Structures are given as structure tokens and as C-alpha cells.
mmCIF file of C-alpha atoms in Angstrom:
data_model
loop_
_atom_site.group_PDB
_atom_site.id
_atom_site.type_symbol
_atom_site.label_atom_id
_atom_site.label_comp_id
_atom_site.label_asym_id
_atom_site.label_seq_id
_atom_site.Cartn_x
_atom_site.Cartn_y
_atom_site.Cartn_z
ATOM 1 C CA MET A 1106 -21.456 -12.663 0.257
ATOM 2 C CA ILE A 1107 -19.933 -13.648 4.494
ATOM 3 C CA VAL A 1108 -15.521 -14.504 4.588
ATOM 4 C CA GLY A 1109 -13.094 -15.008 7.188
ATOM 5 C CA GLU A 1110 -14.169 -16.783 10.573
ATOM 6 C CA GLY A 1111 -14.230 -16.048 14.558
ATOM 7 C CA ASP A 1112 -13.769 -12.543 15.185
ATOM 8 C CA PHE A 1113 -12.502 -11.371 12.059
ATOM 9 C CA ARG A 1114 -15.826 -12.307 9.199
ATOM 10 C CA TYR A 1115 -16.847 -9.827 7.140
ATOM 11 C CA GLU A 1116 -19.339 -8.784 4.749
ATOM 12 C CA VAL A 1117 -18.268 -8.444 1.473
ATOM 13 C CA VAL A 1118 -19.900 -4.502 -0.471
ATOM 14 C CA GLU A 1119 -20.988 -5.050 -4.352
ATOM 15 C CA ASN A 1120 -20.045 -2.300 -6.292
ATOM 16 C CA TRP A 1121 -18.467 -0.170 -3.855
ATOM 17 C CA GLY A 1122 -17.620 3.621 -5.192
ATOM 18 C CA THR A 1123 -19.642 5.207 -7.131
ATOM 19 C CA LEU A 1124 -17.837 8.736 -9.737
ATOM 20 C CA PRO A 1125 -18.766 11.568 -11.091
ATOM 21 C CA GLU A 1126 -19.755 10.947 -15.161
ATOM 22 C CA TYR A 1127 -16.965 10.441 -18.067
ATOM 23 C CA PHE A 1128 -14.810 9.429 -15.369
ATOM 24 C CA GLU A 1129 -12.758 6.777 -14.586
ATOM 25 C CA LEU A 1130 -10.934 4.808 -12.044
ATOM 26 C CA SER A 1131 -7.700 3.401 -13.419
ATOM 27 C CA ASP A 1132 -6.327 1.015 -11.582
ATOM 28 C CA PRO A 1133 -6.327 1.431 -8.205
ATOM 29 C CA VAL A 1134 -2.354 1.521 -6.751
ATOM 30 C CA ASP A 1135 -2.534 2.475 -3.218
ATOM 31 C CA ILE A 1136 -4.996 3.404 -1.050
ATOM 32 C CA ALA A 1137 -5.154 5.160 2.472
ATOM 33 C CA VAL A 1138 -7.506 6.727 5.147
ATOM 34 C CA ASP A 1139 -7.709 9.834 6.928
ATOM 35 C CA SER A 1140 -9.220 10.298 10.012
ATOM 36 C CA ARG A 1141 -13.074 10.383 8.792
ATOM 37 C CA ASP A 1142 -12.500 7.564 7.458
ATOM 38 C CA ARG A 1143 -12.272 9.374 4.069
ATOM 39 C CA ILE A 1144 -10.646 6.886 1.287
ATOM 40 C CA TYR A 1145 -7.602 8.442 -0.953
ATOM 41 C CA VAL A 1146 -6.810 6.620 -3.754
ATOM 42 C CA GLY A 1147 -4.060 7.014 -6.051
ATOM 43 C CA SER A 1148 -5.260 6.417 -9.836
ATOM 44 C CA ARG A 1149 -3.292 5.344 -12.868
ATOM 45 C CA GLY A 1150 -5.723 7.653 -14.323
ATOM 46 C CA ASN A 1151 -6.774 11.368 -15.333
ATOM 47 C CA HIS A 1152 -7.561 12.211 -12.095
ATOM 48 C CA PRO A 1153 -4.505 10.857 -10.189
ATOM 49 C CA LEU A 1154 -6.203 11.044 -6.248
ATOM 50 C CA ILE A 1155 -9.804 10.779 -5.827
ATOM 51 C CA ILE A 1156 -11.839 10.564 -2.834
ATOM 52 C CA PHE A 1157 -14.009 9.220 -1.852
ATOM 53 C CA ASP A 1158 -15.604 8.712 1.512
ATOM 54 C CA ARG A 1159 -16.528 5.737 3.595
ATOM 55 C CA ASP A 1160 -20.181 4.787 1.916
ATOM 56 C CA GLY A 1161 -18.367 5.408 -1.312
ATOM 57 C CA GLN A 1162 -19.888 8.110 -1.840
ATOM 58 C CA PHE A 1163 -17.702 10.653 -4.154
ATOM 59 C CA VAL A 1164 -15.683 13.076 -2.128
ATOM 60 C CA SER A 1165 -13.048 15.355 -4.354
ATOM 61 C CA CYS A 1166 -10.545 14.767 -6.517
ATOM 62 C CA TRP A 1167 -6.792 16.322 -6.945
ATOM 63 C CA GLY A 1168 -3.414 15.791 -8.862
ATOM 64 C CA GLU A 1169 -4.442 15.928 -12.298
ATOM 65 C CA GLY A 1170 -0.928 17.538 -13.658
ATOM 66 C CA ARG A 1171 1.265 16.530 -12.384
ATOM 67 C CA TYR A 1172 1.250 12.918 -11.154
ATOM 68 C CA THR A 1173 1.209 10.030 -13.583
ATOM 69 C CA ASP A 1174 1.703 7.010 -11.768
ATOM 70 C CA PRO A 1175 0.303 7.938 -7.924
ATOM 71 C CA HIS A 1176 1.872 4.057 -7.204
ATOM 72 C CA GLY A 1177 1.948 5.019 -2.835
ATOM 73 C CA VAL A 1178 -1.053 7.509 -1.162
ATOM 74 C CA THR A 1179 0.160 7.487 2.458
ATOM 75 C CA ILE A 1180 -1.552 9.770 5.513
ATOM 76 C CA GLY A 1181 0.284 11.803 7.487
ATOM 77 C CA PRO A 1182 -0.341 11.641 12.277
ATOM 78 C CA ASP A 1183 -1.048 15.619 10.868
ATOM 79 C CA GLY A 1184 -3.939 14.433 7.971
ATOM 80 C CA SER A 1185 -0.723 15.602 5.677
ATOM 81 C CA VAL A 1186 -1.354 13.911 2.257
ATOM 82 C CA TYR A 1187 2.433 12.266 0.630
ATOM 83 C CA ILE A 1188 1.640 10.952 -2.942
ATOM 84 C CA THR A 1189 5.414 8.482 -4.208
ATOM 85 C CA ASP A 1190 5.739 9.244 -7.733
ATOM 86 C CA ARG A 1191 6.902 5.907 -9.076
ATOM 87 C CA ALA A 1192 7.253 8.007 -13.421
ATOM 88 C CA ALA A 1193 8.533 11.210 -11.547
ATOM 89 C CA ASN A 1194 11.045 9.726 -9.169
ATOM 90 C CA THR A 1195 9.525 11.682 -6.058
ATOM 91 C CA VAL A 1196 7.751 11.693 -2.510
ATOM 92 C CA ASP A 1197 5.444 14.614 -2.306
ATOM 93 C CA LYS A 1198 4.285 16.189 0.538
ATOM 94 C CA CYS A 1199 0.589 17.713 0.424
ATOM 95 C CA THR A 1200 -2.383 19.311 2.456
ATOM 96 C CA PRO A 1201 -5.504 17.378 2.095
ATOM 97 C CA GLY A 1202 -6.576 19.400 -0.109
ATOM 98 C CA GLY A 1203 -3.440 18.831 -3.077
ATOM 99 C CA ALA A 1204 -1.441 22.153 -1.781
ATOM 100 C CA CYS A 1205 2.423 20.861 -2.011
ATOM 101 C CA LEU A 1206 4.237 21.143 0.965
ATOM 102 C CA MET A 1207 7.129 20.101 0.044
ATOM 103 C CA THR A 1208 9.088 17.395 -2.168
ATOM 104 C CA LEU A 1209 11.989 14.561 -1.502
ATOM 105 C CA GLY A 1210 13.791 13.723 -4.906
ATOM 106 C CA THR A 1211 13.609 15.586 -7.793
ATOM 107 C CA ARG A 1212 10.876 15.089 -10.344
ATOM 108 C CA PHE A 1213 11.935 13.121 -13.810
ATOM 109 C CA LYS A 1214 15.375 11.940 -12.433
ATOM 110 C CA THR A 1215 16.242 8.569 -12.074
ATOM 111 C CA THR A 1216 19.736 8.348 -9.998
ATOM 112 C CA PRO A 1217 21.456 5.635 -11.540
ATOM 113 C CA ILE A 1218 21.348 2.074 -8.893
ATOM 114 C CA MET A 1219 25.246 2.561 -7.812
ATOM 115 C CA GLU A 1220 24.789 5.470 -6.208
ATOM 116 C CA ARG A 1221 22.751 4.288 -4.196
ATOM 117 C CA ALA A 1222 20.208 7.387 -3.642
ATOM 118 C CA PRO A 1223 17.217 8.941 -3.566
ATOM 119 C CA PHE A 1224 15.156 7.405 -6.130
ATOM 120 C CA ASN A 1225 14.692 4.918 -9.391
ATOM 121 C CA GLN A 1226 11.557 4.633 -9.112
ATOM 122 C CA PRO A 1227 10.383 5.130 -6.290
ATOM 123 C CA THR A 1228 7.364 3.141 -4.252
ATOM 124 C CA ASP A 1229 5.987 3.456 -0.978
ATOM 125 C CA LEU A 1230 6.011 6.061 2.258
ATOM 126 C CA ALA A 1231 5.622 5.097 5.504
ATOM 127 C CA VAL A 1232 5.891 7.879 8.295
ATOM 128 C CA GLY A 1233 7.694 6.329 11.996
ATOM 129 C CA ALA A 1234 6.375 6.842 15.165
ATOM 130 C CA ALA A 1235 8.598 10.003 15.640
ATOM 131 C CA GLY A 1236 7.823 11.314 12.635
ATOM 132 C CA GLU A 1237 10.811 10.600 10.826
ATOM 133 C CA LEU A 1238 9.873 8.779 6.827
ATOM 134 C CA TYR A 1239 10.650 5.317 5.129
ATOM 135 C CA VAL A 1240 10.735 5.209 1.549
ATOM 136 C CA SER A 1241 10.768 2.056 -0.659
ATOM 137 C CA ASP A 1242 12.980 2.228 -3.283
ATOM 138 C CA GLY A 1243 11.556 0.561 -5.537
ATOM 139 C CA TYR A 1244 11.665 -0.729 -9.045
ATOM 140 C CA GLY A 1245 14.543 0.159 -10.017
ATOM 141 C CA ASN A 1246 17.111 0.193 -6.845
ATOM 142 C CA PHE A 1247 17.276 -2.579 -4.196
ATOM 143 C CA LEU A 1248 16.595 0.192 -1.148
ATOM 144 C CA VAL A 1249 15.090 1.593 1.530
ATOM 145 C CA HIS A 1250 15.522 5.027 2.115
ATOM 146 C CA ARG A 1251 15.001 6.864 6.228
ATOM 147 C CA PHE A 1252 14.349 11.074 6.207
ATOM 148 C CA SER A 1253 13.089 13.484 9.191
ATOM 149 C CA ALA A 1254 10.617 14.983 8.980
ATOM 150 C CA SER A 1255 11.817 17.247 7.944
ATOM 151 C CA GLY A 1256 13.104 15.505 4.715
ATOM 152 C CA THR A 1257 17.252 15.417 5.478
ATOM 153 C CA LEU A 1258 18.180 12.335 4.041
ATOM 154 C CA LEU A 1259 19.294 9.587 7.439
ATOM 155 C CA GLY A 1260 20.916 6.471 6.442
ATOM 156 C CA THR A 1261 19.655 4.151 3.223
ATOM 157 C CA TRP A 1262 20.353 0.232 3.432
ATOM 158 C CA GLY A 1263 19.378 -2.970 1.122
ATOM 159 C CA ASP A 1264 20.486 -4.176 -2.021
ATOM 160 C CA CYS A 1265 20.059 -6.553 -4.249
ATOM 161 C CA GLY A 1266 19.802 -10.292 -3.668
ATOM 162 C CA LYS A 1267 17.584 -12.943 -1.623
ATOM 163 C CA ALA A 1268 19.763 -12.867 1.616
ATOM 164 C CA PRO A 1269 18.602 -11.424 4.510
ATOM 165 C CA GLY A 1270 17.973 -6.966 4.668
ATOM 166 C CA GLN A 1271 18.630 -7.987 0.927
ATOM 167 C CA PHE A 1272 15.721 -7.546 -1.389
ATOM 168 C CA ALA A 1273 14.627 -7.890 -5.759
ATOM 169 C CA LEU A 1274 11.454 -5.013 -5.111
ATOM 170 C CA PRO A 1275 10.886 -3.424 -2.457
ATOM 171 C CA HIS A 1276 6.976 -3.077 -2.825
ATOM 172 C CA ARG A 1277 5.640 -1.619 0.157
ATOM 173 C CA VAL A 1278 7.170 -0.310 4.092
ATOM 174 C CA ALA A 1279 5.329 -0.204 6.855
ATOM 175 C CA VAL A 1280 5.346 1.382 10.502
ATOM 176 C CA ASP A 1281 3.507 -0.342 13.780
ATOM 177 C CA GLY A 1282 3.523 1.238 16.544
ATOM 178 C CA ARG A 1283 7.070 -0.097 17.737
ATOM 179 C CA GLY A 1284 8.661 1.704 15.078
ATOM 180 C CA MET A 1285 9.480 -1.793 13.553
ATOM 181 C CA VAL A 1286 9.706 -1.517 9.730
ATOM 182 C CA TYR A 1287 8.622 -4.282 7.366
ATOM 183 C CA VAL A 1288 9.229 -3.728 3.475
ATOM 184 C CA VAL A 1289 7.319 -5.825 1.729
ATOM 185 C CA ASP A 1290 9.555 -7.759 -1.027
ATOM 186 C CA ARG A 1291 7.000 -8.296 -3.797
ATOM 187 C CA ASN A 1292 10.202 -10.656 -5.510
ATOM 188 C CA ASN A 1293 11.130 -12.272 -3.254
ATOM 189 C CA ASP A 1294 7.838 -13.673 -2.297
ATOM 190 C CA ARG A 1295 8.545 -12.575 1.295
ATOM 191 C CA ILE A 1296 7.994 -9.554 4.040
ATOM 192 C CA GLN A 1297 11.358 -8.385 6.318
ATOM 193 C CA VAL A 1298 11.122 -6.832 9.461
ATOM 194 C CA PHE A 1299 13.784 -4.070 10.786
ATOM 195 C CA THR A 1300 14.349 -1.932 13.773
ATOM 196 C CA PRO A 1301 14.540 2.114 12.331
ATOM 197 C CA ASP A 1302 17.925 2.546 12.201
ATOM 198 C CA GLY A 1303 17.713 -0.214 9.641
ATOM 199 C CA GLU A 1304 19.024 -3.634 11.161
ATOM 200 C CA PHE A 1305 17.677 -6.707 10.035
ATOM 201 C CA VAL A 1306 14.791 -8.045 12.680
ATOM 202 C CA ARG A 1307 13.579 -11.490 11.206
ATOM 203 C CA VAL A 1308 11.290 -13.006 7.627
ATOM 204 C CA TRP A 1309 7.650 -13.522 6.904
ATOM 205 C CA GLY A 1310 7.403 -15.871 4.452
ATOM 206 C CA GLU A 1311 4.809 -18.529 2.961
ATOM 207 C CA PHE A 1312 3.508 -15.664 0.571
ATOM 208 C CA THR A 1313 3.781 -15.815 -2.990
ATOM 209 C CA TRP A 1314 3.725 -12.074 -4.530
ATOM 210 C CA PRO A 1315 2.650 -10.203 -1.502
ATOM 211 C CA GLN A 1316 1.985 -7.018 -2.790
ATOM 212 C CA ASP A 1317 1.470 -5.020 0.454
ATOM 213 C CA LEU A 1318 1.757 -4.583 3.443
ATOM 214 C CA HIS A 1319 -1.158 -1.982 5.708
ATOM 215 C CA ILE A 1320 -0.299 -1.954 10.355
ATOM 216 C CA ASP A 1321 -2.867 -1.245 12.625
ATOM 217 C CA ARG A 1322 -0.795 0.226 15.009
ATOM 218 C CA GLU A 1323 -3.679 0.157 17.250
ATOM 219 C CA ASN A 1324 -5.147 -2.828 17.948
ATOM 220 C CA GLY A 1325 -0.929 -4.380 17.089
ATOM 221 C CA LEU A 1326 -2.505 -6.283 13.342
ATOM 222 C CA ALA A 1327 -0.936 -7.090 10.083
ATOM 223 C CA TYR A 1328 -3.561 -7.054 6.441
ATOM 224 C CA ALA A 1329 -1.109 -8.160 3.713
ATOM 225 C CA VAL A 1330 -2.549 -9.149 -0.461
ATOM 226 C CA GLU A 1331 -1.138 -11.370 -2.331
ATOM 227 C CA THR A 1332 -1.616 -12.084 -6.064
ATOM 228 C CA ARG A 1333 -1.265 -13.771 -8.844
ATOM 229 C CA ARG A 1334 1.782 -14.760 -11.021
ATOM 230 C CA GLY A 1335 2.228 -16.106 -14.010
ATOM 231 C CA GLY A 1336 -1.222 -17.729 -13.009
ATOM 232 C CA SER A 1337 -0.743 -19.799 -10.562
ATOM 233 C CA ASN A 1338 -1.552 -18.223 -7.230
ATOM 234 C CA VAL A 1339 -4.647 -17.620 -6.434
ATOM 235 C CA PRO A 1340 -5.048 -14.027 -4.552
ATOM 236 C CA ARG A 1341 -4.918 -13.780 -0.368
ATOM 237 C CA LEU A 1342 -5.369 -12.115 1.850
ATOM 238 C CA SER A 1343 -4.392 -12.933 5.228
ATOM 239 C CA ILE A 1344 -4.180 -10.482 8.924
ATOM 240 C CA ARG A 1345 -2.154 -11.051 11.143
ATOM 241 C CA ASP A 1346 -0.518 -10.082 14.815
ATOM 242 C CA LEU A 1347 3.277 -8.809 14.164
ATOM 243 C CA GLU A 1348 4.690 -12.078 14.861
ATOM 244 C CA GLY A 1349 3.398 -13.226 10.893
ATOM 245 C CA ASN A 1350 1.390 -16.002 12.350
ATOM 246 C CA THR A 1351 -2.002 -15.240 10.347
ATOM 247 C CA ILE A 1352 -5.148 -14.994 12.359
ATOM 248 C CA CYS A 1353 -7.864 -15.080 9.378
ATOM 249 C CA ALA A 1354 -7.275 -15.546 5.160
ATOM 250 C CA TRP A 1355 -9.548 -15.532 2.744
ATOM 251 C CA ASP A 1356 -9.185 -16.417 -0.816
ATOM 252 C CA ASP A 1357 -11.378 -16.574 -4.217
ATOM 253 C CA GLY A 1358 -10.027 -19.531 -6.444
ATOM 254 C CA ARG A 1359 -13.147 -20.332 -8.606
ATOM 255 C CA SER A 1360 -12.783 -20.367 -12.589
ATOM 256 C CA VAL A 1361 -15.509 -18.430 -13.226
ATOM 257 C CA GLY A 1362 -17.651 -15.730 -11.880
ATOM 258 C CA ARG A 1363 -16.741 -12.625 -10.114
ATOM 259 C CA LYS A 1364 -13.958 -13.287 -8.148
ATOM 260 C CA ILE A 1365 -14.331 -11.627 -4.529
ATOM 261 C CA LEU A 1366 -10.270 -10.790 -4.699
ATOM 262 C CA ASP A 1367 -8.406 -10.792 -8.088
ATOM 263 C CA ASN A 1368 -5.744 -8.598 -9.449
ATOM 264 C CA CYS A 1369 -4.563 -7.077 -5.581
ATOM 265 C CA HIS A 1370 -2.668 -4.255 -5.622
ATOM 266 C CA CYS A 1371 -3.049 -2.277 -2.214
ATOM 267 C CA VAL A 1372 -5.113 -2.352 0.959
ATOM 268 C CA CYS A 1373 -6.476 -0.123 3.891
ATOM 269 C CA VAL A 1374 -8.327 -0.327 6.989
ATOM 270 C CA ASP A 1375 -10.232 2.204 8.492
ATOM 271 C CA SER A 1376 -11.261 2.795 12.175
ATOM 272 C CA ARG A 1377 -14.012 0.948 11.922
ATOM 273 C CA GLY A 1378 -11.638 -2.771 10.525
ATOM 274 C CA ASP A 1379 -13.478 -2.256 7.715
ATOM 275 C CA ILE A 1380 -11.049 -3.788 4.745
ATOM 276 C CA TYR A 1381 -10.136 -1.613 1.112
ATOM 277 C CA VAL A 1382 -8.714 -3.361 -1.543
ATOM 278 C CA GLY A 1383 -7.257 -1.538 -5.024
ATOM 279 C CA GLU A 1384 -7.673 -4.351 -7.583
ATOM 280 C CA VAL A 1385 -5.774 -3.477 -10.475
ATOM 281 C CA ALA A 1386 -5.319 -4.986 -14.533
ATOM 282 C CA ARG A 1387 -8.459 -7.220 -15.646
ATOM 283 C CA THR A 1388 -10.472 -6.069 -12.986
ATOM 284 C CA ARG A 1389 -9.616 -1.857 -11.737
ATOM 285 C CA ARG A 1390 -12.162 -2.056 -8.977
ATOM 286 C CA ILE A 1391 -11.904 -1.442 -4.821
ATOM 287 C CA GLN A 1392 -13.790 -4.123 -2.974
ATOM 288 C CA LYS A 1393 -14.879 -2.585 0.699
ATOM 289 C CA PHE A 1394 -14.699 -5.835 3.162
ATOM 290 C CA VAL A 1395 -16.926 -4.618 6.531
ATOM 291 C CA ARG A 1396 -16.636 -6.459 9.616
ATOM 292 C CA VAL A 1397 -19.621 -8.075 11.722
ATOM 293 C CA ARG A 1398 -19.715 -7.694 14.837
#
């Protein structure tokens, strides 16, 4: 099956991802790709971080006993793996093999909303152009925190609301090659763009429950996924330029049969332009779309 259009046409890979016997992929909440095109999947299961090769063959896993809800998985420029654990209120910086190098926040300590400090159910981390760290915080707060590469808190912005610079649920964060910061403001049905210091720049609208945004810095492209809310909308994947203009999009409105997209929660792209989408709840699967050239 082919989806997309023009220069952005993709073939759907059926049943991507092979796990060892007795393993279970329980809610793939985030996906990241390293420099070797290995796929790191954060899972709400007994194996919190599962690694595949680009063909979907199982490579390894780690994080057992430490991560309960690895809501954000990010690969840094140096290959470090950042795990944003929503349940533990922390972000870990790890080696590719899982050894913890640094922790932001205190495990299982929830910071009250009125303190405007890290963390209260954080959701994601992005590495800035100069190595700084941005954390969306998240389900319990309405904030974005900026840290130095060594973990020093440099600043915080945001508030609860619908005005520019306010959030209803900052679900994901991404940074482009210019250093601009994109915050997926899920419950406000929008993506907001900020300067590296948190100054509001613009808003991308026309979303319904956007869940994730992946920025391809090399090609200047943004990949966004939206999902269902109360059954009133159709899951969608869109490819945009960095001004928010839609280049290509597809969804699946079929009422019966196996859908192309369902409960989309995360998206990422490898070096060949292939797209990976993680779905939670009913389907609990990873969809791969191979770019047709």
C-alpha cells in the first residue's frame, strides 16, 4: 500500500518489528533513531527500552526495574540516550547500553505546580543546537525548562491557559537547526514556536490533539502526528516545512479493517527518510513507512 503524494510517497511495511518469545510491546510511547539507524522504543512494559535494527530485528533491551513510563526517548548528538520518565519525575542521560550518566530531577519527587520548578510528570526532552536541554513538563505542570548540557537550570517559561506562551499540556518538545523550540501543546490543539530563550514566535494551528513532532534538521522538515479524541477525528500524519505549511499528509478514515494509522503517539524519521510511528492503547504497534524514491 502506498500513501502520500509527489516526492513524499511511502510504502507501508506490514508487521514491522520482531520481538523475542514472551516479550510484549506494551504502549510504544516514544521512538528515537540513532546515527546507525537503530530504533529505540520506549515501552510501558516489562522491557522499558527496546532496540531494533532498521529492518525490525530485535537488538537488545534495558531499563528493567528503573523506568515505569519512559514517555520521552531522545538520542543526543554524541549518541547519549535521554529517558524522560513521567512516573518518576526525572530525565536520565544514559549511554547507548543503559548506564546512567546524569539525572535531572529527584526520583519520585513531585514538585507542586505553584513552585514553577522541575518536575511534575515531565513528557519529553530535546537537545538544542548548542547542546542545551529543553524539557516539557508536562502532565502536572504547564512549563518548559531549559538546562545547560551539564544539567544546570537556565530558565523556565509557560503557564496554564490558551494565550500565546501558555499551555494546556506540553506533550512534546523539539528544536530545529536554527535553535527554535517547538512545543506540542496537545490539549490546545496546536504547536507553538519559541526562541531558545522562550520568547513566543508563532503558533501552528489546524491540529486535533497533536501528539508528537519530529524535526529533520538536515532537510528542514517537520513530521507531526495527531490522534483521536473521543472518536471525533481521524488519526493523521503530516509533513510540513518549518513555517508550518503542509507539504503532504495522510490519514485513514476506514471504519472497518486494519487501519493505516490509529492511536498515534510518537513519530521519528531515519537517515533514509523512512518514517516510524508508535501507536498506543488498542493497537500497541509500530508502523513503518518506507520512502519510495
